[in-house]
Amino acid sequence: MTTLVVGGAGYVGSHTVVALHAAGRDVVVLDDFSNARSDVVGELRTLTAPNLAVIEGDATDRAAVRRLCDEHDFDSIVHFAACKSVPESFSEPLRYYRNNLLSTLNLAEVAIERGIDRLVFSSSAVVYGMPEQLPVTEETPPAPQSPYGTTKLICERILADASACSALRAVILRYFNPVGAHASGRIGEQPIEAGQNLVPVVMRVALGSADRLQVFGDDYGTRDGTAVRDFVHVMDLAEGHLVALEADLGTQSSCVFNLGTGIGTTVLELIEAAEAATGRRIRYEVVGRRPGDIAESWADCSRAADEMGWRARRGLPQMLADHWHFVNRCADGSA
């Protein structure tokens, strides 16, 4: 049982590597380190094995993917590699289409060539766009509101069509908003470029490395006017990928699962919970909405529970406590 984890040095990818190793799987990581720090490799080897194979390479390079598959006997692939910023995808749409689609095409083609029969794809709830009914189910019609979301939906279709005419079985995981870190504090969300993901900015404000948080809009039709999201612990997501690798799909050539908690939290509620978790005041200012942002989104995860036996086990207080532990460890130089 050797799994190729593409994008395995990134946020969700690195936690999934740890979960797969803990379950007894051999893991090989492929990452181009375009949005992951090289020092995560040492932390991963501490949490898994000193000889964990980590290869720097680009999944858009088909020849490189083929060579890697020739060197290892993979039975499965987990695909995280993607450009993933909604705002950035509006300013650089062609880069998003090129990277996200080409990496998926290459991995699907090489998997079929090499007889690799399970591919788990990291998709996103952004494919749903502005759902008319909540909670969001897998039957909710996709309507992405950004180039990033559109690339994820196209990749899903690529994998579904590839699976329909081959022995490849694709499991597509549409997960909601990852938060938290490994309980050790050794790995967490630490991108190369500081983005605008809510919780990392909240934590920077709590640390004092940022003056205040920008809240993008307080005029939504929600209970306090701010956007509602379904936050899910990154280790719950990591364990979801392990379950997806081992799930009995029956006669399905491909399938789609939501991964979330099923609980919607507003931005202001998240700030209040973060203040409780950190013991710090989170200063914020309300600014205008961003392109592509939606008012409310939270998941119905009953299909994942019924068909894979997966449920989120960690609540918002633990998500924020673990995230805070990680950023403090980074701040004091121990990570």
Tab-separated table of C-alpha atoms in Angstrom:
chain	number	residue	atom	x	y	z
A	1	MET	CA	0.000	0.000	0.000
A	2	THR	CA	2.060	2.903	-1.323
A	3	THR	CA	0.284	6.200	-1.913
A	4	LEU	CA	1.558	9.107	-3.972
A	5	VAL	CA	0.503	12.342	-2.264
A	6	VAL	CA	0.745	15.193	-4.762
A	7	GLY	CA	0.955	18.512	-2.952
A	8	GLY	CA	1.815	16.643	0.236
A	9	ALA	CA	3.905	19.475	1.691
A	10	GLY	CA	0.944	21.855	1.753
A	11	TYR	CA	-1.580	22.443	4.510
A	12	VAL	CA	-4.131	19.658	4.129
A	13	GLY	CA	-1.657	17.497	2.224
A	14	SER	CA	0.933	17.396	5.019
A	15	HIS	CA	-1.662	16.414	7.615
A	16	THR	CA	-2.922	13.700	5.285
A	17	VAL	CA	0.617	12.333	4.909
A	18	VAL	CA	0.772	11.956	8.704
A	19	ALA	CA	-2.637	10.262	8.838
A	20	LEU	CA	-1.756	7.817	6.043
A	21	HIS	CA	1.550	6.911	7.676
A	22	ALA	CA	-0.143	6.369	11.040
A	23	ALA	CA	-2.526	3.937	9.308
A	24	GLY	CA	0.402	1.866	8.016
A	25	ARG	CA	0.611	3.162	4.463
A	26	ASP	CA	3.900	3.899	2.711
A	27	VAL	CA	3.832	7.457	1.370
A	28	VAL	CA	5.750	9.312	-1.327
A	29	VAL	CA	5.299	13.083	-1.479
A	30	LEU	CA	5.507	15.108	-4.690
A	31	ASP	CA	5.417	18.891	-4.297
A	32	ASP	CA	6.807	21.850	-6.239
A	33	PHE	CA	6.970	23.969	-3.043
A	34	SER	CA	5.335	26.896	-4.813
A	35	ASN	CA	3.116	27.459	-1.766
A	36	ALA	CA	4.720	25.265	0.894
A	37	ARG	CA	7.812	25.815	2.999
A	38	SER	CA	10.742	23.454	2.616
A	39	ASP	CA	11.179	23.165	6.390
A	40	VAL	CA	7.912	21.216	6.591
A	41	VAL	CA	9.850	18.223	5.248
A	42	GLY	CA	11.834	17.862	8.463
A	43	GLU	CA	8.685	18.127	10.543
A	44	LEU	CA	6.938	15.505	8.420
A	45	ARG	CA	9.878	13.144	8.816
A	46	THR	CA	9.743	13.655	12.575
A	47	LEU	CA	6.028	12.812	12.609
A	48	THR	CA	6.290	9.875	10.186
A	49	ALA	CA	9.644	8.291	9.307
A	50	PRO	CA	13.173	9.671	8.839
A	51	ASN	CA	13.272	8.214	5.330
A	52	LEU	CA	9.934	9.617	4.154
A	53	ALA	CA	10.349	10.137	0.402
A	54	VAL	CA	9.782	13.779	-0.582
A	55	ILE	CA	10.413	14.689	-4.212
A	56	GLU	CA	10.447	18.253	-5.486
A	57	GLY	CA	8.615	18.251	-8.779
A	58	ASP	CA	5.658	19.585	-10.718
A	59	ALA	CA	2.577	17.501	-11.478
A	60	THR	CA	2.064	19.490	-14.670
A	61	ASP	CA	5.228	17.758	-15.972
A	62	ARG	CA	3.833	14.481	-17.304
A	63	ALA	CA	7.248	12.946	-17.931
A	64	ALA	CA	8.270	13.596	-14.327
A	65	VAL	CA	5.071	11.980	-13.048
A	66	ARG	CA	5.685	8.943	-15.264
A	67	ARG	CA	9.265	8.581	-14.000
A	68	LEU	CA	8.094	8.733	-10.413
A	69	CYS	CA	5.480	6.053	-11.032
A	70	ASP	CA	8.134	3.884	-12.684
A	71	GLU	CA	10.282	4.152	-9.546
A	72	HIS	CA	7.500	3.238	-7.096
A	73	ASP	CA	4.692	0.706	-7.038
A	74	PHE	CA	1.768	2.992	-6.233
A	75	ASP	CA	-1.686	1.584	-5.606
A	76	SER	CA	-3.263	5.016	-5.107
A	77	ILE	CA	-2.867	8.769	-5.573
A	78	VAL	CA	-4.127	11.641	-3.449
A	79	HIS	CA	-4.162	14.871	-5.452
A	80	PHE	CA	-3.910	18.199	-3.598
A	81	ALA	CA	-1.735	20.185	-6.004
A	82	ALA	CA	-3.570	23.318	-7.111
A	83	CYS	CA	-3.523	27.079	-7.130
A	84	LYS	CA	-6.271	27.824	-4.619
A	85	SER	CA	-6.947	31.512	-3.917
A	86	VAL	CA	-10.388	32.719	-4.969
A	87	PRO	CA	-9.362	36.430	-5.220
A	88	GLU	CA	-6.123	35.619	-7.050
A	89	SER	CA	-7.955	33.445	-9.558
A	90	PHE	CA	-9.772	36.543	-10.844
A	91	SER	CA	-6.497	38.329	-11.593
A	92	GLU	CA	-4.617	35.261	-12.918
A	93	PRO	CA	-7.293	32.972	-14.370
A	94	LEU	CA	-5.135	31.400	-17.070
A	95	ARG	CA	-2.498	30.323	-14.552
A	96	TYR	CA	-5.254	28.655	-12.536
A	97	TYR	CA	-6.664	26.839	-15.554
A	98	ARG	CA	-3.246	25.725	-16.760
A	99	ASN	CA	-1.958	24.447	-13.410
A	100	ASN	CA	-5.124	22.914	-11.992
A	101	LEU	CA	-6.386	21.220	-15.129
A	102	LEU	CA	-3.044	20.022	-16.486
A	103	SER	CA	-1.953	18.461	-13.194
A	104	THR	CA	-5.250	16.572	-12.985
A	105	LEU	CA	-5.078	15.398	-16.593
A	106	ASN	CA	-1.516	14.149	-16.117
A	107	LEU	CA	-2.266	12.270	-12.909
A	108	ALA	CA	-5.386	10.645	-14.332
A	109	GLU	CA	-3.628	9.575	-17.531
A	110	VAL	CA	-0.580	8.164	-15.750
A	111	ALA	CA	-2.763	6.405	-13.172
A	112	ILE	CA	-4.668	4.635	-15.947
A	113	GLU	CA	-1.437	3.776	-17.804
A	114	ARG	CA	0.137	2.288	-14.679
A	115	GLY	CA	-2.947	0.465	-13.399
A	116	ILE	CA	-3.353	2.646	-10.314
A	117	ASP	CA	-6.992	2.112	-9.406
A	118	ARG	CA	-7.777	4.714	-6.731
A	119	LEU	CA	-7.402	8.501	-6.998
A	120	VAL	CA	-8.690	10.787	-4.258
A	121	PHE	CA	-9.168	14.377	-5.402
A	122	SER	CA	-9.090	17.433	-3.183
A	123	SER	CA	-12.030	19.501	-4.379
A	124	SER	CA	-13.823	22.323	-2.618
A	125	ALA	CA	-17.203	23.609	-1.565
A	126	VAL	CA	-16.543	26.616	-3.804
A	127	VAL	CA	-17.958	24.540	-6.672
A	128	TYR	CA	-21.437	25.115	-5.211
A	129	GLY	CA	-21.271	28.889	-5.586
A	130	MET	CA	-24.310	30.559	-4.034
A	131	PRO	CA	-26.570	27.637	-3.078
A	132	GLU	CA	-30.282	28.381	-2.971
A	133	GLN	CA	-30.926	25.871	-0.176
A	134	LEU	CA	-28.928	24.967	2.922
A	135	PRO	CA	-27.311	22.817	4.060
A	136	VAL	CA	-25.461	21.984	0.874
A	137	THR	CA	-25.765	18.370	-0.308
A	138	GLU	CA	-23.830	16.625	-3.047
A	139	GLU	CA	-26.963	16.964	-5.191
A	140	THR	CA	-26.896	20.781	-4.951
A	141	PRO	CA	-26.319	22.033	-8.514
A	142	PRO	CA	-22.741	23.338	-8.877
A	143	ALA	CA	-22.478	26.999	-9.834
A	144	PRO	CA	-18.944	28.235	-9.089
A	145	GLN	CA	-18.508	31.989	-8.756
A	146	SER	CA	-14.763	32.197	-9.453
A	147	PRO	CA	-12.187	30.862	-11.913
A	148	TYR	CA	-10.749	28.798	-9.057
A	149	GLY	CA	-14.107	27.164	-8.393
A	150	THR	CA	-14.595	26.527	-12.098
A	151	THR	CA	-11.235	24.736	-12.336
A	152	LYS	CA	-12.200	22.450	-9.453
A	153	LEU	CA	-15.498	21.564	-11.116
A	154	ILE	CA	-13.812	20.851	-14.456
A	155	CYS	CA	-11.249	18.630	-12.701
A	156	GLU	CA	-14.088	16.711	-11.069
A	157	ARG	CA	-15.621	16.125	-14.493
A	158	ILE	CA	-12.284	15.022	-15.944
A	159	LEU	CA	-11.906	12.404	-13.217
A	160	ALA	CA	-15.498	11.217	-13.441
A	161	ASP	CA	-15.242	10.762	-17.217
A	162	ALA	CA	-11.827	9.074	-16.951
A	163	SER	CA	-13.191	6.660	-14.345
A	164	ALA	CA	-16.229	5.810	-16.449
A	165	CYS	CA	-14.061	4.330	-19.210
A	166	SER	CA	-11.262	2.701	-17.188
A	167	ALA	CA	-10.470	0.762	-14.021
A	168	LEU	CA	-9.632	4.001	-12.189
A	169	ARG	CA	-11.934	4.823	-9.279
A	170	ALA	CA	-12.058	8.501	-8.343
A	171	VAL	CA	-13.233	9.766	-4.973
A	172	ILE	CA	-13.936	13.503	-5.035
A	173	LEU	CA	-13.912	15.257	-1.671
A	174	ARG	CA	-15.604	18.659	-1.557
A	175	TYR	CA	-14.427	20.026	1.726
A	176	PHE	CA	-15.411	23.191	3.372
A	177	ASN	CA	-13.116	25.508	5.402
A	178	PRO	CA	-10.019	23.803	6.877
A	179	VAL	CA	-8.858	25.108	10.259
A	180	GLY	CA	-6.507	23.855	12.943
A	181	ALA	CA	-3.216	21.988	13.026
A	182	HIS	CA	-1.680	18.706	14.104
A	183	ALA	CA	-1.888	18.287	17.878
A	184	SER	CA	1.921	18.296	18.108
A	185	GLY	CA	2.063	21.833	16.753
A	186	ARG	CA	4.749	20.735	14.284
A	187	ILE	CA	2.693	21.281	11.125
A	188	GLY	CA	-0.125	23.654	10.327
A	189	GLU	CA	-1.186	26.303	7.848
A	190	GLN	CA	1.944	28.181	6.814
A	191	PRO	CA	1.810	29.240	3.141
A	192	ILE	CA	4.704	30.965	1.393
A	193	GLU	CA	2.635	34.091	0.813
A	194	ALA	CA	0.370	35.402	3.563
A	195	GLY	CA	-3.112	35.117	2.111
A	196	GLN	CA	-6.506	36.283	3.262
A	197	ASN	CA	-7.820	33.039	4.738
A	198	LEU	CA	-9.770	34.033	7.812
A	199	VAL	CA	-8.234	32.013	10.642
A	200	PRO	CA	-4.537	32.591	9.786
A	201	VAL	CA	-5.180	36.339	9.752
A	202	VAL	CA	-7.102	36.090	13.043
A	203	MET	CA	-4.099	34.305	14.551
A	204	ARG	CA	-1.659	36.945	13.275
A	205	VAL	CA	-3.775	39.610	14.957
A	206	ALA	CA	-3.802	37.589	18.177
A	207	LEU	CA	0.004	37.297	18.021
A	208	GLY	CA	0.392	41.004	17.369
A	209	SER	CA	2.044	40.518	13.972
A	210	ALA	CA	-0.973	42.100	12.266
A	211	ASP	CA	-2.824	45.164	13.505
A	212	ARG	CA	-6.350	44.080	12.700
A	213	LEU	CA	-8.523	41.728	10.696
A	214	GLN	CA	-10.526	42.894	7.727
A	215	VAL	CA	-14.090	41.579	7.783
A	216	PHE	CA	-15.305	41.531	4.207
A	217	GLY	CA	-18.881	42.735	4.489
A	218	ASP	CA	-21.396	42.956	7.343
A	219	ASP	CA	-24.482	43.471	5.198
A	220	TYR	CA	-25.279	39.859	4.330
A	221	GLY	CA	-28.722	38.526	5.236
A	222	THR	CA	-27.284	36.426	8.073
A	223	ARG	CA	-27.866	36.507	11.837
A	224	ASP	CA	-25.160	39.141	12.434
A	225	GLY	CA	-24.602	40.406	8.884
A	226	THR	CA	-21.311	38.587	8.314
A	227	ALA	CA	-20.683	35.575	6.110
A	228	VAL	CA	-21.388	32.051	7.399
A	229	ARG	CA	-18.964	29.190	6.805
A	230	ASP	CA	-18.555	25.540	7.825
A	231	PHE	CA	-15.161	25.230	9.531
A	232	VAL	CA	-13.666	21.734	9.773
A	233	HIS	CA	-10.532	20.540	11.554
A	234	VAL	CA	-7.692	19.759	9.167
A	235	MET	CA	-7.078	16.409	10.905
A	236	ASP	CA	-10.698	15.428	10.314
A	237	LEU	CA	-10.122	16.209	6.630
A	238	ALA	CA	-6.870	14.227	6.647
A	239	GLU	CA	-8.661	11.224	8.103
A	240	GLY	CA	-11.351	11.660	5.461
A	241	HIS	CA	-8.747	11.104	2.742
A	242	LEU	CA	-7.604	7.907	4.433
A	243	VAL	CA	-11.202	6.665	4.602
A	244	ALA	CA	-11.698	7.584	0.935
A	245	LEU	CA	-8.683	5.499	-0.080
A	246	GLU	CA	-10.090	2.434	1.647
A	247	ALA	CA	-13.830	2.878	1.033
A	248	ASP	CA	-15.796	0.203	-0.800
A	249	LEU	CA	-17.325	2.067	-3.733
A	250	GLY	CA	-19.389	-0.873	-4.914
A	251	THR	CA	-20.128	-0.484	-8.608
A	252	GLN	CA	-19.549	3.282	-8.662
A	253	SER	CA	-16.770	4.411	-10.990
A	254	SER	CA	-16.543	7.742	-9.151
A	255	CYS	CA	-18.276	9.413	-6.256
A	256	VAL	CA	-18.495	12.781	-4.517
A	257	PHE	CA	-18.572	13.482	-0.788
A	258	ASN	CA	-18.917	16.658	1.262
A	259	LEU	CA	-16.513	16.925	4.195
A	260	GLY	CA	-17.511	19.453	6.838
A	261	THR	CA	-19.116	19.634	10.266
A	262	GLY	CA	-22.616	20.617	9.169
A	263	ILE	CA	-22.430	23.672	11.438
A	264	GLY	CA	-22.429	27.231	10.110
A	265	THR	CA	-20.394	29.864	11.961
A	266	THR	CA	-20.412	33.582	11.183
A	267	VAL	CA	-17.204	35.586	10.937
A	268	LEU	CA	-18.056	37.490	14.130
A	269	GLU	CA	-18.793	34.229	15.959
A	270	LEU	CA	-15.438	32.892	14.780
A	271	ILE	CA	-13.705	36.008	16.124
A	272	GLU	CA	-15.401	35.578	19.498
A	273	ALA	CA	-14.387	31.908	19.643
A	274	ALA	CA	-10.810	32.826	18.692
A	275	GLU	CA	-10.653	35.367	21.506
A	276	ALA	CA	-11.698	32.622	23.922
A	277	ALA	CA	-9.121	30.186	22.517
A	278	THR	CA	-6.220	32.640	22.507
A	279	GLY	CA	-7.056	34.854	25.450
A	280	ARG	CA	-6.331	37.823	23.177
A	281	ARG	CA	-8.487	40.575	21.732
A	282	ILE	CA	-8.993	40.286	17.969
A	283	ARG	CA	-9.219	43.773	16.530
A	284	TYR	CA	-11.139	44.040	13.262
A	285	GLU	CA	-12.592	46.513	10.775
A	286	VAL	CA	-15.430	45.978	8.323
A	287	VAL	CA	-14.595	46.595	4.661
A	288	GLY	CA	-16.363	45.863	1.380
A	289	ARG	CA	-17.184	42.422	0.074
A	290	ARG	CA	-14.668	40.598	-2.139
A	291	PRO	CA	-15.430	39.255	-5.630
A	292	GLY	CA	-16.558	35.648	-5.465
A	293	ASP	CA	-17.520	35.683	-1.784
A	294	ILE	CA	-20.895	34.193	-0.896
A	295	ALA	CA	-23.184	34.790	2.062
A	296	GLU	CA	-23.695	31.335	3.557
A	297	SER	CA	-22.410	27.830	3.066
A	298	TRP	CA	-22.410	24.787	5.301
A	299	ALA	CA	-22.488	21.089	4.556
A	300	ASP	CA	-24.780	18.135	4.765
A	301	CYS	CA	-22.244	15.340	5.333
A	302	SER	CA	-24.673	12.457	5.708
A	303	ARG	CA	-23.477	10.732	2.522
A	304	ALA	CA	-19.896	10.543	3.855
A	305	ALA	CA	-21.250	9.140	7.127
A	306	ASP	CA	-23.541	6.616	5.473
A	307	GLU	CA	-21.248	5.394	2.675
A	308	MET	CA	-17.740	5.827	4.153
A	309	GLY	CA	-18.357	5.962	7.893
A	310	TRP	CA	-16.665	9.380	8.124
A	311	ARG	CA	-17.745	12.105	10.537
A	312	ALA	CA	-15.963	15.213	11.777
A	313	ARG	CA	-14.987	14.588	15.399
A	314	ARG	CA	-13.412	17.893	16.429
A	315	GLY	CA	-15.325	21.079	17.197
A	316	LEU	CA	-14.499	24.755	16.696
A	317	PRO	CA	-12.821	25.241	20.123
A	318	GLN	CA	-10.346	22.439	19.366
A	319	MET	CA	-9.744	23.731	15.847
A	320	LEU	CA	-8.793	27.139	17.176
A	321	ALA	CA	-6.806	25.824	20.150
A	322	ASP	CA	-4.724	23.583	17.872
A	323	HIS	CA	-4.215	26.397	15.372
A	324	TRP	CA	-3.118	28.722	18.189
A	325	HIS	CA	-0.690	26.096	19.512
A	326	PHE	CA	0.900	25.842	16.068
A	327	VAL	CA	1.305	29.576	15.477
A	328	ASN	CA	2.752	30.080	18.949
A	329	ARG	CA	5.257	27.302	18.344
A	330	CYS	CA	6.265	28.989	15.085
A	331	ALA	CA	6.492	32.369	16.787
A	332	ASP	CA	8.877	31.138	19.495
A	333	GLY	CA	11.113	29.462	16.905
A	334	SER	CA	10.435	25.852	17.867
A	335	ALA	CA	8.772	25.036	14.552
